[in-house]
Structures are given as structure tokens and as C-alpha cells.
Coordinates of C-alpha atoms in Angstrom, one line a residue:
Chain A
M710 CA 78.0 81.4 106.9
N711 CA 82.1 81.3 106.3
P712 CA 83.6 80.5 109.4
Q713 CA 86.2 83.3 108.8
Y714 CA 83.0 85.6 110.0
A715 CA 84.7 85.3 113.6
S716 CA 87.1 87.6 113.1
L717 CA 83.8 90.2 113.5
L718 CA 84.6 89.2 117.0
I719 CA 87.5 91.1 117.7
A720 CA 87.2 93.5 114.7
L721 CA 83.1 95.2 116.0
P722 CA 84.2 96.3 119.2
L723 CA 87.5 97.9 117.6
F724 CA 85.2 99.4 114.8
S725 CA 82.8 100.3 117.6
A726 CA 85.2 102.1 119.9
F727 CA 86.7 104.7 117.3
L728 CA 83.2 104.6 116.4
V729 CA 82.3 106.6 120.0
P730 CA 83.6 110.0 119.0
L731 CA 81.6 110.5 115.7
I732 CA 78.6 108.8 117.5
K733 CA 79.2 111.7 120.5
R734 CA 77.9 114.5 117.6
A735 CA 74.7 113.0 117.8
G736 CA 74.4 113.4 121.4
K737 CA 75.6 112.0 124.7
K738 CA 71.8 110.3 124.9
V739 CA 72.4 107.9 122.8
I740 CA 75.7 106.4 123.6
L741 CA 74.7 104.4 126.5
P742 CA 71.8 102.9 123.6
Y743 CA 74.8 102.7 120.9
L744 CA 76.5 100.8 123.7
T745 CA 74.6 98.0 124.2
L746 CA 73.4 97.8 120.3
V747 CA 77.2 96.2 119.6
T748 CA 77.1 94.9 122.7
L749 CA 74.0 93.0 121.2
I750 CA 75.0 92.7 118.2
Q751 CA 78.8 90.8 119.8
T752 CA 76.4 88.2 121.1
G753 CA 75.0 87.4 118.5
I754 CA 78.2 86.9 116.8
A755 CA 79.6 84.8 119.2
A756 CA 76.3 82.9 119.7
W757 CA 76.2 81.9 115.7
A758 CA 80.0 81.3 116.6
F759 CA 79.6 78.3 120.0
K760 CA 76.5 77.0 118.0
E761 CA 79.4 76.6 115.1
V762 CA 81.8 75.4 117.2
Y763 CA 79.2 72.9 119.5
T764 CA 77.2 71.1 116.2
T765 CA 80.2 70.5 114.3
G766 CA 82.9 70.1 117.4
K767 CA 86.1 71.5 114.8
P768 CA 88.0 74.7 116.5
I769 CA 87.1 77.9 113.8
I770 CA 90.2 78.5 113.0
V771 CA 90.9 82.6 111.5
L772 CA 93.9 83.2 109.7
A773 CA 94.5 86.7 110.0
G774 CA 95.5 87.7 106.7
G775 CA 94.9 84.8 104.7
F776 CA 98.5 84.3 106.2
Q777 CA 98.8 80.2 107.4
P778 CA 100.2 80.6 110.7
P779 CA 103.3 80.9 112.2
V780 CA 103.7 83.2 109.6
G781 CA 100.1 84.9 110.3
I782 CA 98.4 85.1 113.8
N783 CA 95.5 82.8 113.6
L784 CA 92.9 83.0 116.6
Y785 CA 92.1 79.7 117.7
I786 CA 88.0 79.7 118.6
G787 CA 87.6 76.0 120.2
H788 CA 85.7 74.7 122.3
F789 CA 86.1 76.6 125.5
A790 CA 86.6 79.7 123.8
A791 CA 83.8 79.6 122.1
L792 CA 81.8 79.1 125.7
F793 CA 84.0 81.8 126.8
V794 CA 83.4 84.7 124.4
L795 CA 79.9 84.1 124.6
I796 CA 79.7 84.7 128.0
I797 CA 81.9 88.0 127.8
A798 CA 79.3 89.2 125.1
V799 CA 76.4 88.1 127.7
V800 CA 78.1 89.6 131.0
S801 CA 79.0 92.9 128.7
F802 CA 75.3 93.4 127.5
F803 CA 73.6 93.3 130.4
M804 CA 76.7 96.0 132.4
T805 CA 75.6 98.0 129.3
V806 CA 71.4 98.3 130.8
F807 CA 73.6 98.5 134.1
S808 CA 75.2 101.6 133.5
M809 CA 72.7 103.7 132.2
K810 CA 71.7 103.8 135.9
A811 CA 75.1 103.5 137.4
I812 CA 77.0 105.8 135.9
D813 CA 76.6 109.5 136.2
V814 CA 80.2 111.0 135.9
E815 CA 81.4 112.4 132.7
P816 CA 82.5 112.2 130.0
I817 CA 80.4 108.6 129.0
D818 CA 81.8 108.5 126.0
K819 CA 85.2 107.5 126.9
Y820 CA 83.5 105.7 129.3
A821 CA 81.6 103.6 126.4
M822 CA 85.4 103.5 124.5
L823 CA 87.1 102.1 127.1
F824 CA 84.5 99.6 127.8
L825 CA 84.4 98.3 124.8
L826 CA 88.3 97.9 124.2
L827 CA 88.0 95.7 128.1
M828 CA 85.4 93.8 126.2
L829 CA 87.5 93.5 123.6
G830 CA 91.1 92.5 125.0
A831 CA 89.7 90.1 127.1
T832 CA 87.7 88.2 123.9
G833 CA 91.1 88.4 122.1
M834 CA 93.1 87.2 125.5
I835 CA 90.9 83.5 124.9
A836 CA 90.6 84.3 121.0
T837 CA 94.6 84.0 120.4
G838 CA 96.6 81.9 119.0
D839 CA 100.2 83.3 119.2
I840 CA 101.8 84.2 122.1
F841 CA 102.7 87.6 121.2
N842 CA 99.5 88.4 120.5
L843 CA 98.3 87.6 123.7
F844 CA 100.5 89.8 125.5
V845 CA 99.4 93.1 122.8
F846 CA 95.8 92.2 124.3
M847 CA 97.1 91.4 127.6
E848 CA 98.1 95.2 127.7
I849 CA 94.9 96.2 126.0
T850 CA 92.8 94.7 128.8
A851 CA 95.3 96.2 131.2
I852 CA 95.7 100.0 130.5
S853 CA 91.7 99.9 129.7
A854 CA 90.7 98.3 132.9
Y855 CA 93.1 101.4 134.8
A856 CA 91.8 103.8 133.5
L857 CA 88.1 101.9 133.9
T858 CA 89.6 101.7 137.9
G859 CA 90.1 105.2 138.4
Y860 CA 87.6 107.0 136.2
N861 CA 85.5 107.8 139.0
K862 CA 88.9 110.6 139.5
T863 CA 88.4 110.8 143.4
G864 CA 90.7 109.9 145.1
E865 CA 90.1 106.2 146.5
A866 CA 89.5 105.9 142.7
S867 CA 92.8 106.9 140.9
E868 CA 94.6 105.7 144.5
A869 CA 93.4 101.5 143.2
A870 CA 94.6 103.2 139.8
M871 CA 98.2 103.6 140.4
K872 CA 98.0 100.0 142.4
Y873 CA 97.0 98.3 139.4
I874 CA 99.1 99.9 137.3
I875 CA 102.5 99.6 139.4
L876 CA 101.2 95.9 139.8
G877 CA 100.1 96.0 135.8
G878 CA 103.4 97.1 134.4
I879 CA 105.8 94.9 136.5
G880 CA 103.7 91.9 135.8
S881 CA 104.7 92.9 131.5
S882 CA 107.6 92.9 131.9
F883 CA 108.3 89.6 133.4
F884 CA 105.5 87.7 131.0
L885 CA 107.7 89.6 127.8
V886 CA 111.0 88.0 129.5
G887 CA 109.4 84.8 129.5
V888 CA 108.2 86.2 126.0
A889 CA 112.4 86.9 125.2
L890 CA 113.4 83.2 126.6
L891 CA 110.7 81.2 124.8
Y892 CA 111.4 82.9 121.7
G893 CA 114.9 83.0 122.0
S894 CA 115.1 78.9 122.5
L895 CA 112.7 78.1 120.2
G896 CA 112.1 80.6 117.8
T897 CA 108.6 80.8 117.1
L898 CA 105.6 82.8 118.5
N899 CA 103.0 80.3 117.6
L900 CA 101.4 78.5 120.7
A901 CA 100.6 75.5 118.4
Q902 CA 103.7 75.0 117.2
I903 CA 105.9 76.1 120.6
A904 CA 103.8 72.8 122.2
M905 CA 105.0 70.8 119.3
L906 CA 108.7 72.1 119.9
A907 CA 108.7 72.2 123.4
S908 CA 110.1 68.7 124.6
K909 CA 113.2 70.4 122.5
M910 CA 113.3 73.1 125.2
N911 CA 116.2 72.3 127.9
P912 CA 113.8 71.9 130.9
T913 CA 115.5 74.1 133.2
V914 CA 114.8 77.1 130.6
A915 CA 111.6 75.9 129.9
Q916 CA 110.9 75.9 133.5
A917 CA 112.0 79.6 134.4
A918 CA 110.2 80.8 131.3
L919 CA 107.3 79.2 132.2
A920 CA 107.9 81.0 135.6
L921 CA 108.4 83.9 134.7
L922 CA 105.1 84.0 131.8
V923 CA 102.8 82.9 135.1
F924 CA 103.8 85.7 137.1
G925 CA 103.0 88.2 134.4
L926 CA 99.5 86.5 134.6
A927 CA 99.5 86.5 138.0
V928 CA 98.7 89.9 138.2
E929 CA 95.6 89.8 136.1
A930 CA 94.1 86.5 137.1
E931 CA 94.3 87.8 140.9
L932 CA 97.2 84.9 142.6
F933 CA 98.2 85.5 145.8
P934 CA 101.4 87.7 145.6
L935 CA 100.4 90.2 142.7
N936 CA 96.5 91.0 143.6
A937 CA 97.5 93.3 146.2
W938 CA 95.5 95.5 143.3
A939 CA 92.5 93.6 143.5
P940 CA 90.1 94.6 146.0
D941 CA 91.3 98.0 145.8
A942 CA 90.0 98.4 141.7
Y943 CA 87.3 96.3 142.9
Q944 CA 85.9 98.1 145.5
A945 CA 87.1 101.1 144.1
S946 CA 85.5 101.0 140.2
P947 CA 82.5 101.9 138.8
H948 CA 79.8 99.0 139.9
P949 CA 79.1 97.4 136.0
V950 CA 83.3 97.8 135.5
T951 CA 83.2 95.5 139.0
V952 CA 81.3 92.3 138.0
M953 CA 83.4 92.9 134.3
F954 CA 86.3 92.3 136.1
S955 CA 85.3 89.4 137.7
A956 CA 83.5 87.7 135.8
F957 CA 85.4 87.6 132.7
V958 CA 88.9 89.5 132.7
V959 CA 90.2 87.5 135.6
K960 CA 89.0 84.4 133.9
A961 CA 90.6 85.4 130.5
G962 CA 94.4 85.6 132.6
L963 CA 93.5 82.1 134.2
Y964 CA 93.0 81.4 130.5
A965 CA 95.3 82.1 129.4
M966 CA 98.3 81.3 132.2
V967 CA 96.7 77.4 131.9
R968 CA 96.7 77.2 128.1
I969 CA 100.4 78.6 127.9
V970 CA 101.7 76.1 131.1
Y971 CA 99.6 73.5 129.6
L972 CA 101.6 73.6 126.8
F973 CA 104.5 72.0 128.0
K974 CA 102.5 69.0 129.4
D975 CA 104.7 66.3 128.4
T976 CA 108.4 68.2 129.4
P977 CA 110.1 67.7 132.6
A978 CA 109.5 71.2 133.4
F979 CA 105.3 71.0 133.5
M980 CA 105.6 69.3 137.3
G981 CA 107.8 72.2 139.3
I982 CA 105.0 74.7 137.5
L983 CA 101.9 73.0 138.4
N984 CA 103.5 72.7 142.1
L985 CA 103.8 76.7 141.6
I986 CA 100.4 77.3 140.7
L987 CA 99.5 74.8 143.1
I988 CA 100.8 76.6 146.3
L989 CA 99.7 80.4 144.5
G990 CA 96.3 78.9 144.0
T991 CA 96.4 77.9 147.6
L992 CA 97.7 81.3 149.2
T993 CA 95.5 82.8 147.4
V994 CA 92.5 80.8 148.7
V995 CA 93.5 81.2 152.3
I996 CA 94.4 85.4 152.2
G997 CA 91.6 85.9 150.6
E998 CA 88.9 84.0 152.6
L999 CA 90.7 85.0 155.9
S1000 CA 90.8 88.4 154.8
A1001 CA 87.5 88.5 153.7
L1002 CA 86.4 87.5 157.1
R1003 CA 86.5 91.0 158.3
Q1004 CA 85.6 93.5 156.1
T1005 CA 82.7 95.8 156.6
N1006 CA 82.4 96.9 153.5
V1007 CA 80.5 94.2 151.3
K1008 CA 81.6 95.0 147.8
R1009 CA 85.5 94.5 148.9
M1010 CA 83.9 91.1 150.5
L1011 CA 82.8 90.2 147.7
A1012 CA 86.0 91.1 145.6
Y1013 CA 88.0 89.3 148.5
S1014 CA 85.3 86.3 147.9
S1015 CA 85.9 86.7 143.7
I1016 CA 90.0 86.3 144.5
A1017 CA 89.7 83.2 147.0
Q1018 CA 87.4 81.4 144.7
I1019 CA 90.1 82.1 141.8
G1020 CA 92.2 80.6 143.6
L1021 CA 90.1 77.7 144.1
I1022 CA 89.9 77.3 140.4
A1023 CA 93.9 77.6 139.9
V1024 CA 94.7 74.8 142.6
G1025 CA 91.8 72.5 140.0
F1026 CA 94.4 73.1 137.1
G1027 CA 97.3 72.5 139.4
V1028 CA 96.0 68.9 140.4
A1029 CA 96.2 68.6 136.4
T1030 CA 93.9 65.3 136.4
P1031 CA 91.0 65.4 133.4
Q1032 CA 88.2 65.4 135.6
A1033 CA 90.5 68.7 137.7
V1034 CA 90.7 70.5 135.0
D1035 CA 86.5 69.6 134.6
A1036 CA 86.0 70.7 137.5
A1037 CA 88.1 74.2 137.6
V1038 CA 85.6 74.8 133.9
F1039 CA 83.3 74.1 135.8
H1040 CA 83.7 76.4 138.4
M1041 CA 85.0 79.2 135.8
V1042 CA 81.6 79.3 134.5
N1043 CA 79.2 78.7 137.5
H1044 CA 81.4 81.9 139.5
A1045 CA 81.7 83.9 136.3
I1046 CA 77.1 83.7 136.5
V1047 CA 77.6 84.0 140.7
K1048 CA 79.5 87.0 140.8
A1049 CA 78.2 88.9 138.1
L1050 CA 74.9 88.3 140.0
M1051 CA 76.3 89.3 143.4
F1052 CA 77.8 92.6 142.2
L1053 CA 74.9 93.7 139.7
A1054 CA 73.0 93.3 142.7
V1055 CA 75.2 95.4 145.1
G1056 CA 76.0 97.6 143.0
Y1057 CA 72.4 98.3 142.1
V1058 CA 71.8 98.4 146.8
A1059 CA 74.7 100.9 146.4
I1060 CA 72.9 103.4 143.9
T1061 CA 70.1 103.1 145.7
L1062 CA 70.7 103.6 149.0
G1063 CA 75.0 105.9 149.1
C1064 CA 77.0 103.4 149.9
P1065 CA 78.2 99.9 150.1
C1066 CA 78.8 99.0 153.6
I1067 CA 77.1 96.5 155.7
E1068 CA 74.5 99.3 157.4
S1069 CA 73.0 99.4 153.8
F1070 CA 72.2 96.1 153.8
K1071 CA 70.2 96.4 157.6
G1072 CA 66.6 95.1 156.6
L1073 CA 67.1 94.9 153.3
G1074 CA 65.3 92.3 152.8
K1075 CA 62.4 94.4 153.7
K1076 CA 63.5 97.6 151.4
M1077 CA 64.6 96.0 148.4
P1078 CA 62.7 92.5 148.8
L1079 CA 63.4 91.7 144.9
T1080 CA 67.5 92.6 145.4
A1081 CA 67.6 91.0 148.7
F1082 CA 66.3 87.9 147.6
A1083 CA 68.7 87.5 144.4
I1084 CA 71.5 88.4 146.7
T1085 CA 70.6 85.5 149.0
V1086 CA 70.6 83.0 146.4
G1087 CA 73.8 84.1 145.6
A1088 CA 75.8 84.6 148.4
I1089 CA 74.4 80.6 150.0
S1090 CA 75.4 79.1 146.4
I1091 CA 78.9 80.5 146.3
V1092 CA 79.0 78.6 150.4
G1093 CA 77.9 75.6 147.9
I1094 CA 74.9 74.4 148.8
P1095 CA 72.8 71.7 147.1
L1096 CA 70.9 72.5 144.6
F1097 CA 72.8 75.5 143.4
N1098 CA 75.0 75.7 141.2
I1099 CA 78.8 76.1 142.8
F1100 CA 77.3 73.0 144.4
W1101 CA 78.2 71.0 141.8
S1102 CA 81.7 72.4 140.7
K1103 CA 82.9 72.4 144.2
F1104 CA 82.5 68.9 144.6
R1105 CA 83.8 67.8 141.9
L1106 CA 87.0 69.3 142.4
L1107 CA 86.3 67.4 145.9
L1108 CA 85.7 63.9 143.5
A1109 CA 89.2 65.3 142.2
A1110 CA 91.4 65.6 144.5
L1111 CA 90.7 62.3 145.7
Q1112 CA 91.3 60.9 143.3
V1113 CA 94.8 61.6 143.4
G1114 CA 95.1 61.8 147.1
K1115 CA 95.2 65.2 148.1
T1116 CA 93.9 65.4 151.3
G1117 CA 95.0 68.6 152.1
I1118 CA 93.6 69.9 148.8
V1119 CA 89.6 68.8 150.2
A1120 CA 90.6 70.4 153.7
L1121 CA 91.1 73.6 151.9
I1122 CA 87.8 73.5 150.0
L1123 CA 85.6 72.5 153.3
G1124 CA 87.6 75.1 154.7
A1125 CA 86.8 77.8 152.5
S1126 CA 83.2 76.4 152.7
L1127 CA 83.2 77.3 156.0
V1128 CA 85.2 80.3 156.5
E1129 CA 82.4 81.4 153.6
A1130 CA 79.7 81.0 155.2
V1131 CA 80.2 82.8 158.1
Y1132 CA 80.4 85.9 156.1
Y1133 CA 77.8 84.9 153.8
F1134 CA 75.5 84.0 156.5
R1135 CA 76.1 87.2 158.7
L1136 CA 75.4 89.4 155.7
I1137 CA 72.0 87.7 154.6
H1138 CA 71.2 87.6 158.5
A1139 CA 71.7 91.4 157.9
M1140 CA 69.4 92.1 155.3
W1141 CA 66.7 90.2 156.9
F1142 CA 66.6 90.2 160.4
E1143 CA 68.1 93.0 161.4
E1144 CA 65.5 96.2 161.4
S1145 CA 66.1 99.8 159.3
K1146 CA 63.8 102.6 159.6
D1147 CA 64.3 103.3 156.0
E1148 CA 61.2 103.3 153.3
K1149 CA 60.8 100.4 150.8
V1150 CA 62.3 101.5 147.3
E1151 CA 60.5 100.7 143.9
E1152 CA 62.9 98.5 142.1
N1153 CA 64.0 98.6 138.5
L1154 CA 62.2 96.6 136.2
A1155 CA 65.0 95.8 134.2
F1156 CA 67.7 95.2 136.9
S1157 CA 64.8 92.8 138.2
I1158 CA 65.0 91.2 134.8
I1159 CA 68.7 90.5 134.9
M1160 CA 68.9 89.7 138.3
L1161 CA 66.2 87.1 138.1
L1162 CA 67.2 85.3 134.9
L1163 CA 71.0 84.8 136.8
V1164 CA 69.0 83.1 139.7
A1165 CA 66.7 80.9 137.4
L1166 CA 69.8 79.7 135.7
I1167 CA 71.9 79.2 139.7
I1168 CA 68.9 77.2 140.4
V1169 CA 68.4 75.1 136.8
I1170 CA 72.1 74.3 136.9
G1171 CA 72.1 73.5 140.0
V1172 CA 69.1 70.8 140.0
Y1173 CA 69.9 69.7 135.9
P1174 CA 74.2 69.9 136.2
E1175 CA 74.1 67.5 133.1
P1176 CA 74.0 69.6 130.0
V1177 CA 75.9 72.6 131.1
W1178 CA 78.6 69.5 132.6
N1179 CA 79.1 68.5 129.0
L1180 CA 79.5 71.3 128.0
V1181 CA 82.0 71.9 130.1
Q1182 CA 83.6 69.4 130.0
K1183 CA 84.6 69.0 126.2
A1184 CA 86.0 72.7 126.7
A1185 CA 87.9 71.1 129.1
T1186 CA 88.6 68.6 126.5
D1187 CA 89.9 71.2 124.6
L1188 CA 92.2 72.6 127.0
Y1189 CA 93.7 69.9 128.2
N1190 CA 94.6 67.9 124.9
V1191 CA 97.0 69.4 123.7
A1192 CA 97.4 66.7 120.4
N1193 CA 94.5 68.4 119.4
Y1194 CA 95.4 71.7 119.3
I1195 CA 98.4 71.4 117.8
K1196 CA 96.6 68.6 115.0
N1197 CA 93.9 71.5 114.8
V1198 CA 96.2 74.3 113.4
P1199 CA 96.8 74.6 109.7
L1200 CA 100.5 75.2 110.3
L1201 CA 102.9 75.7 107.7
G1202 CA 105.6 73.2 106.3
V1203 CA 103.8 70.7 108.4
S1204 CA 102.3 67.7 107.1
P1205 CA 98.3 67.3 108.7
Chain B
M282 CA 130.4 90.2 123.2
I283 CA 126.7 88.7 123.2
S284 CA 126.7 88.1 126.4
A285 CA 127.4 92.0 127.4
Y286 CA 123.8 92.8 126.5
Y287 CA 122.2 89.9 128.8
F288 CA 124.0 91.6 131.1
G289 CA 123.3 95.1 130.8
A290 CA 119.5 93.9 130.1
I291 CA 119.1 92.3 133.2
S292 CA 120.9 95.2 135.2
L293 CA 119.0 97.7 133.6
I294 CA 115.4 94.8 134.6
L295 CA 117.1 94.5 138.9
I296 CA 117.9 98.4 139.0
G297 CA 113.9 99.2 138.0
L298 CA 112.5 96.3 140.3
Y299 CA 114.7 98.0 143.0
A300 CA 113.5 101.6 142.4
I301 CA 109.6 99.9 142.1
L302 CA 110.0 98.2 145.5
T303 CA 112.2 100.5 147.8
K304 CA 111.9 104.1 146.7
R305 CA 108.4 106.4 148.5
N306 CA 108.1 108.4 146.0
L307 CA 105.4 108.0 143.1
L308 CA 107.0 109.9 139.7
K309 CA 110.7 107.8 141.5
I310 CA 108.7 104.5 140.4
L311 CA 107.4 105.6 137.8
V312 CA 110.4 106.2 136.5
G313 CA 111.7 102.2 137.8
L314 CA 109.1 101.1 136.1
S315 CA 110.1 103.0 132.4
I316 CA 113.5 102.3 133.2
M317 CA 112.1 98.2 133.8
E318 CA 110.6 98.9 130.4
T319 CA 113.8 99.4 129.1
G320 CA 115.7 96.9 130.0
V321 CA 112.9 94.2 129.1
N322 CA 113.1 96.1 125.7
L323 CA 116.7 95.8 125.1
L324 CA 116.4 92.4 126.2
L325 CA 113.9 91.2 123.4
I326 CA 116.1 93.1 121.0
S327 CA 119.4 91.1 122.0
V328 CA 117.8 88.0 121.4
G329 CA 117.5 88.7 117.8
Y330 CA 120.5 90.1 117.2
V331 CA 123.2 88.4 115.0
S332 CA 127.2 89.8 115.2
G333 CA 127.7 91.9 112.2
R334 CA 124.8 91.9 110.7
T335 CA 122.3 95.1 109.3
A336 CA 118.8 96.0 110.1
P337 CA 116.0 94.3 108.6
I338 CA 115.0 96.5 105.9
L339 CA 114.8 96.5 102.9
T340 CA 117.3 97.6 101.2
E341 CA 119.6 97.8 98.1
G342 CA 122.0 94.9 98.8
A343 CA 119.8 93.7 101.6
T344 CA 118.6 89.7 101.7
P345 CA 118.1 87.8 104.8
Q346 CA 121.2 86.6 104.9
T347 CA 122.9 89.8 105.3
A348 CA 120.2 90.6 108.0
V349 CA 119.5 90.2 111.3
D350 CA 116.3 88.7 113.0
P351 CA 113.1 90.9 112.5
I352 CA 110.6 89.3 115.2
P353 CA 112.3 90.6 118.0
Q354 CA 112.5 94.2 116.4
A355 CA 108.7 94.2 115.7
L356 CA 107.4 93.2 119.0
V357 CA 109.8 95.3 120.6
L358 CA 108.6 98.3 118.7
T359 CA 104.7 96.7 120.3
A360 CA 106.2 96.7 123.3
I361 CA 107.5 100.4 123.3
V362 CA 104.2 101.8 122.2
I363 CA 102.9 99.9 124.6
G364 CA 105.0 101.4 127.1
V365 CA 104.8 104.8 126.0
A366 CA 100.4 104.2 127.2
T367 CA 100.9 102.6 130.2
T368 CA 103.3 105.8 131.4
A369 CA 101.4 108.7 130.0
L370 CA 97.8 106.9 131.9
A371 CA 100.4 106.1 135.2
L372 CA 101.2 110.1 135.3
T373 CA 97.6 111.4 134.6
V374 CA 96.7 109.3 137.2
A375 CA 99.8 110.5 139.1
I376 CA 98.5 114.3 138.1
N377 CA 95.0 113.4 140.6
L378 CA 96.1 111.9 142.6
Y379 CA 98.5 114.9 143.8
E380 CA 95.7 117.5 143.0
K381 CA 93.6 114.9 145.6
Y382 CA 96.1 114.0 148.3
K383 CA 98.3 117.0 148.0
T384 CA 101.4 114.8 147.6
L385 CA 102.9 111.9 145.8
D386 CA 105.0 109.9 148.7
I387 CA 102.9 106.7 148.4
E388 CA 103.1 106.2 152.9
K389 CA 101.0 108.9 153.0
I390 CA 98.2 108.0 150.8
R391 CA 96.8 105.4 151.9
G392 CA 92.6 105.9 151.5
L393 CA 92.0 102.1 150.6
R394 CA 93.0 99.6 153.5
G395 CA 92.1 96.5 155.0

């Protein structure tokens, strides 16, 4: 197949989203099956792109309208983008199945449309090769995320959405100022060309521009000063949307940040920005973990835990040795799997028993044994017990930090694991060792299959980490090796 | 001359940021957000401005040598559209909040905490 078909990854969700009003005429019942079908096709295309990239070892470059960059906008689906586009599509597919039970608020057609746009935005952020195009995709993601956060139309949902809108607005303004500085000094918006010309830029201006871009993207990436919206939005948005936020929206923001910062790898501005990311990441871990400790709402506790994990990933990218980047990308993949499982299970408990507060979880082992088992596996994995997947990524991150002699980061990772152990074992204790007088609940077959699949994935990666580790190393090299990135994009007027 | 545009743009951004950070009324915060976006747009436009040239529209007598840089203008057009969408959504949410809490004071809208 012609690699240009990879543009369908963007085109399919976009057109499908605009077809939703037409589908609605056939009846409200068909909207969610239609959503499932679209995400299934998207998964197929993503799997094809993944296979293509990993068998040929070459990235897929899609030229919009056939114009060569930097005149036209290009999509760059390298090893990293191929892996994450696949994760996005698979998680979205699972969430459409979950939505059938979890979404009972009207208007369901608007929900389907926003769901597809959220998926499109995150895919686009990861796949694009142009900084302004990145901004547009970021805003598509953000605006659909604002609307989905407020979808339940309760006071709390509106409040969370409003916080998200205000912080997102500030972030996007910062991002645009950064773009203006970059464009003003380099005269280009293409990421590969920016990387090529990066050394010609005045280091002070480059540092200012990068700092603005980092702060702009920190809203989506949930780094400390700009993540106040995240726990509220996670708590108030519909359950499938929470899974999507945690599994890939935040990853897309983090990826965009790292991609832009790493373009300046060989310039004097790089070290200062790495320190900024390290500090932001460390603060995010500390504050996330400490806030998670005192939550009684399990969904909110998981939100803080998710934020802390993102902080750890940011710390990995801040260390910026090849080993640390490998470990950070591995942690991204593992975190996507585990948090998809956790939020799915907790959301399922919340819709069955009415509330995601800790009282619902008392005696869950008797009421919903399979769901309780899934939550237990996820919790143990996050804490970092061997034979579960997150152990390996935390371990690699530790090794990478030791290699550069940053013992502070080692202490941070171990301390974070300790705090996680405290609040996750509290949850496990509540589930298995406390009594409750409620009856046993019949568990839904489709959700059980999805949860068991994710549990199996966690354990398989935990026992045999090598295959995934090899994939992840290739993906991380794509992020780290900027010279290769420049070489792969066929820039107009530049001989290869 | 060009520095006057930069100065104006950055003052607008700072005025907007000040309003967002200090005001308690939700609508004033949203106005601040819009002012900030306008400032950013003005900054982007002034990056591509070349003194004494015309708009980059293909008309009789306009050549690439007599027009300003068209790319920032295309960017700003997109940014304005995005800004309008965000503002419209934010106002919708504000209406919803007012119906639920009967106030627009952000100090009093505190259902979520912890």
C-alpha cells in the first residue's frame, strides 16, 4: 500500500466526526456502534502503519497536498508516533465499548463527535511535523477536552471545565508567543528545519522561546504550576473520558514538549531548558504523591497518582541521556496500559455502585471479584513490585539516573514508590479485608474481557519485558536522534 | 517604529494576564483571556510586518517584493478562529455555572477541592 494512506489516520476521525449528525437521523441507537466501528477501522490503519514503520525501519512521511516541506505541512510517523498512534486507537476502541454502558446523559451524538475529535487531536499532535499545525491539533484536543469535561452538566463538571478553559487559554497564549519568537528568528515553522537551523539562533532568545513553549504545553502535559485543572477534570468528566485523558491526551502534550525541546539538542539553550523540565517534573511528582495520600475519592486519588507518574516521565526526559529517554518512553507505554485499566475498573465500580468514593470499595472483593482483582493488579504494578510491568520502567529510570550520578532522582523515585505503596495498599486492604453487606453484582462480560486483556498485558510485559523494551528503544531513538529526524524529512531546496 | 508594536502587544498580554490572575468575577477573567489572545495575535502580526509594504493579497501590481510576510497573517487568522471557539465555549460554561451556583464569583464556586 502507498504510505500516503497514513493520512487517513487524521482524515478518518475528522470526516467521521462530521458525519455524526447524518448518522443521528438513523436513530440514536446506532451512534455508539458507529463510534465503535470508526475506532475499529482507525485501529486497523494504525496497526498497518505500525507494521509498516517497524518492518521497513523507515518513518512514513505524509506530504499534505503533495507540497514538499517546508512549503507544505508534513506528517512524520516515525517509530515513536507509530507506537503511540496505535495505543491511542486501541484505547479509544476500548472506551467506545465502555461508553455504551457509562454514558447515559444526552446528547449522545455530541459526545460521539467530541470523542472522535479528541482522538483526532491527540493523534495529530503526535504525528505532525509542523509547529503551527501542532498548535492547531493541540487546540482541537483542548477544546474537545473542555467540552467533554463539562459534558455531565453538573455544577462540578462546569467548574472543572472552567478551570481547564482558563488554564488552557493561558497555556495556548504562551505557546503562540513562543512560536512567534521561533518564527521571528528562524523564519520557518517546520520542525525539521527548525532543528537544522537551531544552532544559528541567539541562545537567549532560544531559551526564552523554549521556556514559553514548555509552559504552554505544560497545561496539556499536566506539569506542576499549570496542572490545577487535572484532578478536578479527572474527577468530574465522564469515566471513559478520564481514561482517555490519562492514557493519551497527557502523553501527547508531553511528547510535543519533548520533541520541540530535543530539536535544540546541540545548542547552548538545551541545558537550561532540561533543568527547567527536571524541576517541574520533580515538583509534579512530590505534589502529586502528597496530594494523593489524603484523598477519599478513589478517582481523584488515581488522578493525583497519574499526575505524579507523568512527573516521573518528565524527570526521565529531563535527564536526557539515551538510557533515560528509553526508560521514560517505556514508562509512558506502561503507564498508558495500567492507568487505562485502573480508570476503567474504577469507573465501572462507580457506575455500578453509584460513587467512586472509598466506601464503595469496601468489600469489593466479594461484590465484584474480577474488577477488584484488576484494580489490585494495577495497583501493585504502579507501586513497582517485580514481575509487573511498571517495575521494569522504574528500574530502568533508576539505572539511568545512577549512570549520570543524580542520586536525588533515585531518592525521588524510591520515595514516590513508597508513598504510592501507602495509598494503594490502603485501597487494596479496603477491597479485600473489609466487610460490606451489599450483594454480589453480576459483572459485564465485555468489560471483564477488556480488563483481563489489560491485566494479561501487564503481567506478560512484567515477566518478558524484552520484546516491548526493544520496540520502546526504537521509539526513543526516534525521539533522541535529531540528526536522523532532519535527514528523514525531504526538505525543499536542501540536498539529502 | 516596529518596537512600538511589540511594546503594545506585550502590554496587552500583561494586562490580560493581570486581569486573569486578580479578578474574581468570571466574566472579567474571560475578558482578560480575550485581551491576552489579542495581544498574542498582534505580536504574531508584528513579527511579519515590514514597514511600508501592502497586504499580501494577489492583486494588480502586488509582487512578493511589495507585500509583507503572509505566513504570520495566516497563523493569526487561525488563532483568531480558535480564540472565538474557546470564548464561546467558555461563555456557555459560565452560563451553566451561573445556573448551578447563582453567582459568578470564583471564590464562591468551590464544589471541588482537596
